[in-house]
Amino acid sequence: MKLLRSDIYENLRMALSTLLANKLRSFLTVFGVVIGVITVMLIASIISGIDVSVKKEVESFGTRSIFISKFSPGIHVGRRSREERMRKELSYDDAIALSNLPAVELSVPFLDITNNFFGQKLLVSGGGKTTAGVALQGTLPEFERAGTQVVSEGRFFTQSEEDTKQDVCVIGSKVADDFFKFGSPVGQTIKIGSDEFRVVGTLQKREQFLISGGSDDQNNVIYLPFSVAKKLKPNADDIYILAVGRSGQMDEAKDQVRDLLRVRRQVSFAAPDNFGMETAESILDNFRSITAGLAIAMVVISSVGLMVGGIGVMNIMLVSVTERTREIGVRKAIGAKRSDIMWQFLIEAATLTGIGGVVGLSIGWLSTFLLRLLLPSYVPLWAPIGGFVASVGIGLIFGLWPAWKAARLDPIESLRYE
Amino acid sequence: MSDVTLATLPIEAALQQAQVNGQHRPTSLISMRDIWKTYQMGTEEVHALHGVSFDVNKGEYIAIIGPSGSGKSTLMNLIGCLDTPSKGDYWLNGKNVSEMDDDELARIRNQEVGFVFQTFNLLARATALHNVELPLIYGGIGSTQRHEMATQALKAVDLSDRVTHRPNELSGGQRQRVAIARALVNHPSILLADEPTGALDTHTSKEIMDLFERLHSEGNTIIVVTHEHDIAARAHRILSIRDGLIEKDEKIK
């Protein structure tokens, strides 16, 4: 125990000087450990970044929101299947019917008249700028009560404005920033197609994940009264619905919504839903499967790296023990116990991999800055601590055998070793 | 030890052995009683030492001399507690070393024995001071006291001005003096030198032997193992080993 108290420093010093005497060899040895730790740092920061973003996303999505579209939810790549594309559109009446369900607090339809590759283009201009890349959604004033969009200035449009088809609109924060850099947008005019709309309110910025700019940006949106949107694009039928469940009745709300929609859309008993429902829960589940995949990748890559590093360390320590047989003999002759020799080599191995760990942490930490240009990411505290502990641990584990070999060398034979 | 074995011992040794058995610890610094060392070479047993007995008192200066293969190295390893006898008792400074385990032997080597080797065996990357501190580290002595003691030991071999030098910056004689400082730093009971001048030229050899003489006059017990007669002649007593037995034990000064 004496050794652990005062001589760990002495051992560290000796270990460092030995390692510095063989810089290249030491570096090559711990390369695997470096890679392993960099992987831990990068993937951990990606996972944490996704985690934080998704939490924010879900918060703004609303924990009681049920988002209904004709498409199945989740992440999809490429074109939707023919079955999905051919599904019947949701309707205004569906939304109204859902709002009468007992567990549903409110339900509003959205008519999406955003420009796409097909059909007529509605150019949007205001403050001297013109663009086609803004999301245009017609909805009902009820939407404000869902709480997913908060008015930051002015007001939402009213039921009477909806009923009388007034050309008014509420704009997202990005639209406000783009069109009206100076002064308040409220009371200003935005031209959509050939009609002039009065801006009655602006919305608070919404946090979102991985999307910025373009018409997918939830802040790059203009909300119009549903009736007005229908008037602007009479043949538009791209409708989705936001339903909000009553507090504490989310499961009931989901069931009631599903059952009613199945009836209204004539889904037969055994057939799967021909519409998609997304809740905060299902979004979280989606991202959980992504982060779980990443976590597995992290564990696999970093453990391969650490294993390779560990085997390298064991190899180099075995060489070191052979090279220093005579030194071990001398140390034993002047009073080193087996445990002293054991600790000397263990600490040397742990120092070697520990340094590899620190190098990996530094490179990994610097790389997260580059990563941040592409993805939201931050380094969670457990990553550097875990990375360092793992790298030191690898040194101790893989150093065990060489250290034991050194410790049980016979002093007489060792002294005679050339 | 049983009476049967006692009967086979030489009379003198048997008497001394009886004293040991009678719980009287030997008063001499080193007391070897009927020491055997046997190696197994394949199916054959080789006796490197067969029944060596002798005593060394504190403050003696002894040379152990003998041709190669005589058992001289084996005896030295036993005296230095690097090995234990196959049979017999070895008392060092009142402690029965012959039945100690590895860790106890390490402790005895650390506290009671100072080794000086033919090829110095210093740590190449460490300074003279650090080399001398090494036994103190294993002795568990704190860094301040360690520093103090190591500096003193280097001063005692006239190397105060070479404290921060590494072995490759020192001459052969200086290296051997660092090794002697390392051997003495723990104030051991015996200074055990194995061919201490074997790697040195005549002039430097004389220097080292002069140093041994001085250390002896200061009260250290010195045992030099050598095959060179003029080195042995500097000692005050010569033990000649041949074929695993003490052939001659003569006081010359």
Short mmCIF file of C-alpha atoms in Angstrom, two decimals, chain A residues 181-406:
data_model
loop_
_atom_site.label_atom_id
_atom_site.label_comp_id
_atom_site.label_asym_id
_atom_site.label_seq_id
_atom_site.Cartn_x
_atom_site.Cartn_y
_atom_site.Cartn_z
CA LYS A 181 -36.02 43.29 -41.64
CA PHE A 182 -36.82 46.69 -40.18
CA GLY A 183 -39.86 47.59 -38.17
CA SER A 184 -42.85 45.50 -37.23
CA PRO A 185 -44.44 43.23 -39.86
CA VAL A 186 -47.84 43.59 -38.23
CA GLY A 187 -50.07 45.79 -40.41
CA GLN A 188 -47.76 45.35 -43.40
CA THR A 189 -48.88 43.78 -46.64
CA ILE A 190 -47.76 40.51 -48.24
CA LYS A 191 -48.75 39.66 -51.78
CA ILE A 192 -49.64 36.01 -52.40
CA GLY A 193 -50.40 35.29 -56.03
CA SER A 194 -52.35 38.34 -57.13
CA ASP A 195 -54.02 39.04 -53.78
CA GLU A 196 -52.73 41.35 -51.07
CA PHE A 197 -52.78 40.03 -47.50
CA ARG A 198 -52.59 42.04 -44.32
CA VAL A 199 -50.22 40.60 -41.71
CA VAL A 200 -52.14 40.45 -38.42
CA GLY A 201 -49.60 38.56 -36.32
CA THR A 202 -46.15 37.01 -36.14
CA LEU A 203 -45.17 33.73 -34.52
CA GLN A 204 -42.39 32.85 -32.12
CA LYS A 205 -39.43 30.96 -33.50
CA ARG A 206 -39.82 27.18 -33.23
CA GLU A 207 -36.90 24.93 -32.43
CA GLN A 208 -36.35 22.18 -34.94
CA PHE A 209 -33.94 19.49 -35.88
CA LEU A 210 -31.76 19.28 -38.98
CA ILE A 211 -33.91 21.59 -41.10
CA SER A 212 -33.20 25.20 -41.83
CA GLY A 213 -34.45 27.24 -44.79
CA GLY A 214 -36.77 26.02 -47.51
CA SER A 215 -40.46 25.39 -47.16
CA ASP A 216 -39.87 22.53 -44.69
CA ASP A 217 -38.67 25.08 -42.17
CA GLN A 218 -41.45 25.40 -39.64
CA ASN A 219 -40.60 29.05 -39.18
CA ASN A 220 -40.80 29.73 -42.91
CA VAL A 221 -44.57 29.53 -43.00
CA ILE A 222 -47.58 31.72 -43.64
CA TYR A 223 -50.91 30.70 -42.07
CA LEU A 224 -54.06 31.87 -43.84
CA PRO A 225 -57.72 31.28 -43.01
CA PHE A 226 -58.73 27.84 -44.37
CA SER A 227 -61.46 29.34 -46.58
CA VAL A 228 -59.02 31.84 -48.08
CA ALA A 229 -56.47 29.14 -48.89
CA LYS A 230 -59.19 27.15 -50.62
CA LYS A 231 -60.09 30.26 -52.63
CA LEU A 232 -56.41 30.81 -53.60
CA LYS A 233 -55.97 27.26 -54.88
CA PRO A 234 -59.41 25.81 -55.49
CA ASN A 235 -58.17 22.39 -56.61
CA ALA A 236 -55.83 21.89 -53.62
CA ASP A 237 -56.79 18.81 -51.57
CA ASP A 238 -53.59 18.19 -49.62
CA ILE A 239 -55.01 18.18 -46.12
CA TYR A 240 -53.56 17.11 -42.83
CA ILE A 241 -55.05 17.40 -39.37
CA LEU A 242 -53.76 18.40 -35.98
CA ALA A 243 -55.81 17.00 -33.12
CA VAL A 244 -55.06 17.79 -29.50
CA GLY A 245 -56.03 15.28 -26.85
CA ARG A 246 -57.51 16.27 -23.53
CA SER A 247 -55.05 16.40 -20.67
CA GLY A 248 -54.47 12.93 -19.23
CA GLN A 249 -56.49 11.23 -21.98
CA MET A 250 -53.90 10.87 -24.69
CA ASP A 251 -54.34 7.13 -25.10
CA GLU A 252 -58.10 7.43 -25.32
CA ALA A 253 -57.75 10.33 -27.74
CA LYS A 254 -55.49 8.28 -30.00
CA ASP A 255 -57.84 5.32 -29.95
CA GLN A 256 -60.92 7.43 -30.62
CA VAL A 257 -59.20 9.28 -33.47
CA ARG A 258 -58.05 6.03 -35.04
CA ASP A 259 -61.44 4.35 -34.70
CA LEU A 260 -63.35 7.29 -36.11
CA LEU A 261 -60.97 7.74 -39.05
CA ARG A 262 -61.12 4.03 -39.87
CA VAL A 263 -64.89 4.28 -40.00
CA ARG A 264 -64.91 7.49 -42.04
CA ARG A 265 -62.26 6.16 -44.45
CA GLN A 266 -63.94 2.75 -44.67
CA VAL A 267 -61.03 0.64 -43.56
CA SER A 268 -62.13 -2.97 -43.31
CA PHE A 269 -61.76 -4.82 -40.01
CA ALA A 270 -58.48 -6.63 -40.63
CA ALA A 271 -56.82 -4.06 -42.90
CA PRO A 272 -54.12 -1.74 -41.64
CA ASP A 273 -54.75 2.00 -41.24
CA ASN A 274 -54.77 3.92 -44.51
CA PHE A 275 -53.59 7.06 -42.72
CA GLY A 276 -50.76 7.97 -40.40
CA MET A 277 -50.80 9.29 -36.86
CA GLU A 278 -47.83 10.90 -35.25
CA THR A 279 -47.51 11.86 -31.63
CA ALA A 280 -44.66 13.20 -29.52
CA GLU A 281 -44.24 9.64 -28.34
CA SER A 282 -43.92 8.19 -31.83
CA ILE A 283 -41.43 10.90 -32.85
CA LEU A 284 -39.38 10.08 -29.78
CA ASP A 285 -39.53 6.38 -30.62
CA ASN A 286 -38.30 7.11 -34.12
CA PHE A 287 -35.31 9.04 -32.89
CA ARG A 288 -34.68 6.53 -30.16
CA SER A 289 -34.18 3.88 -32.81
CA ILE A 290 -31.69 6.17 -34.58
CA THR A 291 -29.74 6.95 -31.43
CA ALA A 292 -29.80 3.28 -30.42
CA GLY A 293 -28.27 2.42 -33.80
CA LEU A 294 -25.62 5.07 -33.33
CA ALA A 295 -24.90 3.87 -29.82
CA ILE A 296 -24.36 0.34 -31.09
CA ALA A 297 -22.07 1.64 -33.84
CA MET A 298 -20.16 3.60 -31.20
CA VAL A 299 -19.74 0.60 -28.94
CA VAL A 300 -18.65 -1.64 -31.83
CA ILE A 301 -16.17 0.77 -33.42
CA SER A 302 -14.70 1.96 -30.16
CA SER A 303 -14.38 -1.50 -28.70
CA VAL A 304 -12.64 -2.74 -31.84
CA GLY A 305 -10.31 0.24 -31.55
CA LEU A 306 -9.72 -0.32 -27.88
CA MET A 307 -9.17 -4.05 -28.38
CA VAL A 308 -6.65 -3.42 -31.16
CA GLY A 309 -4.99 -0.87 -28.92
CA GLY A 310 -5.05 -3.29 -26.02
CA ILE A 311 -3.41 -6.06 -28.01
CA GLY A 312 -0.83 -3.56 -29.25
CA VAL A 313 -0.12 -2.55 -25.70
CA MET A 314 0.22 -6.13 -24.57
CA ASN A 315 2.61 -6.81 -27.43
CA ILE A 316 4.74 -3.77 -26.76
CA MET A 317 4.80 -4.43 -23.04
CA LEU A 318 5.95 -8.00 -23.63
CA VAL A 319 8.76 -6.64 -25.80
CA SER A 320 9.53 -4.09 -23.13
CA VAL A 321 9.70 -6.75 -20.41
CA THR A 322 12.12 -8.81 -22.49
CA GLU A 323 14.24 -5.80 -23.34
CA ARG A 324 14.41 -4.78 -19.72
CA THR A 325 14.96 -8.20 -18.17
CA ARG A 326 18.27 -7.05 -16.76
CA GLU A 327 16.74 -3.89 -15.35
CA ILE A 328 14.09 -6.02 -13.65
CA GLY A 329 16.85 -8.20 -12.20
CA VAL A 330 18.65 -5.16 -10.83
CA ARG A 331 15.47 -3.75 -9.36
CA LYS A 332 14.76 -7.05 -7.66
CA ALA A 333 18.33 -7.29 -6.38
CA ILE A 334 18.07 -3.92 -4.70
CA GLY A 335 14.79 -4.78 -3.05
CA ALA A 336 11.85 -4.54 -5.46
CA LYS A 337 9.10 -6.97 -4.51
CA ARG A 338 7.04 -8.79 -7.11
CA SER A 339 4.24 -6.33 -6.51
CA ASP A 340 6.60 -3.39 -7.10
CA ILE A 341 7.58 -4.75 -10.50
CA MET A 342 3.99 -5.62 -11.28
CA TRP A 343 2.85 -2.08 -10.53
CA GLN A 344 5.73 -0.58 -12.46
CA PHE A 345 4.66 -2.31 -15.65
CA LEU A 346 0.95 -1.92 -15.06
CA ILE A 347 1.32 1.79 -14.53
CA GLU A 348 3.49 2.00 -17.60
CA ALA A 349 0.84 0.25 -19.71
CA ALA A 350 -1.93 2.39 -18.23
CA THR A 351 0.08 5.54 -18.81
CA LEU A 352 0.61 4.53 -22.41
CA THR A 353 -3.08 3.95 -23.10
CA GLY A 354 -4.08 6.86 -20.86
CA ILE A 355 -1.99 9.19 -23.03
CA GLY A 356 -3.62 7.60 -26.08
CA GLY A 357 -6.96 8.34 -24.46
CA VAL A 358 -6.08 11.97 -23.85
CA VAL A 359 -4.88 12.36 -27.45
CA GLY A 360 -8.12 10.78 -28.64
CA LEU A 361 -10.17 13.05 -26.38
CA SER A 362 -8.40 16.13 -27.70
CA ILE A 363 -8.78 15.17 -31.35
CA GLY A 364 -12.37 14.08 -30.73
CA TRP A 365 -13.17 17.31 -28.93
CA LEU A 366 -11.73 19.40 -31.76
CA SER A 367 -13.66 17.34 -34.32
CA THR A 368 -16.94 18.08 -32.57
CA PHE A 369 -16.44 21.70 -33.59
CA LEU A 370 -16.34 20.61 -37.24
CA LEU A 371 -19.29 18.34 -36.63
CA ARG A 372 -21.26 21.25 -35.26
CA LEU A 373 -21.21 22.84 -38.70
CA LEU A 374 -23.31 19.94 -39.97
CA LEU A 375 -25.27 18.68 -37.00
CA PRO A 376 -26.40 19.95 -33.66
CA SER A 377 -24.01 18.32 -31.21
CA TYR A 378 -22.50 18.82 -27.85
CA VAL A 379 -20.13 16.70 -25.79
CA PRO A 380 -21.80 15.09 -22.79
CA LEU A 381 -19.66 14.83 -19.68
CA TRP A 382 -19.77 11.04 -19.65
CA ALA A 383 -18.00 10.80 -23.02
CA PRO A 384 -14.57 12.16 -22.03
CA ILE A 385 -14.75 10.53 -18.59
CA GLY A 386 -15.85 7.21 -20.06
CA GLY A 387 -13.26 7.45 -22.83
CA PHE A 388 -10.45 8.15 -20.41
CA VAL A 389 -11.48 5.47 -17.94
CA ALA A 390 -11.83 2.93 -20.76
CA SER A 391 -8.40 3.73 -22.18
CA VAL A 392 -6.68 3.50 -18.80
CA GLY A 393 -8.65 0.35 -18.07
CA ILE A 394 -7.49 -1.21 -21.35
CA GLY A 395 -3.88 -0.52 -20.34
CA LEU A 396 -4.41 -2.14 -16.95
CA ILE A 397 -6.18 -5.19 -18.36
CA PHE A 398 -3.84 -5.84 -21.28
CA GLY A 399 -0.82 -4.89 -19.20
CA LEU A 400 -1.67 -7.51 -16.62
CA TRP A 401 -0.05 -10.46 -18.29
CA PRO A 402 3.21 -8.71 -19.29
CA ALA A 403 3.42 -7.18 -15.81
CA TRP A 404 2.89 -10.56 -14.20
CA LYS A 405 5.54 -12.06 -16.45
CA ALA A 406 7.95 -9.34 -15.38
#
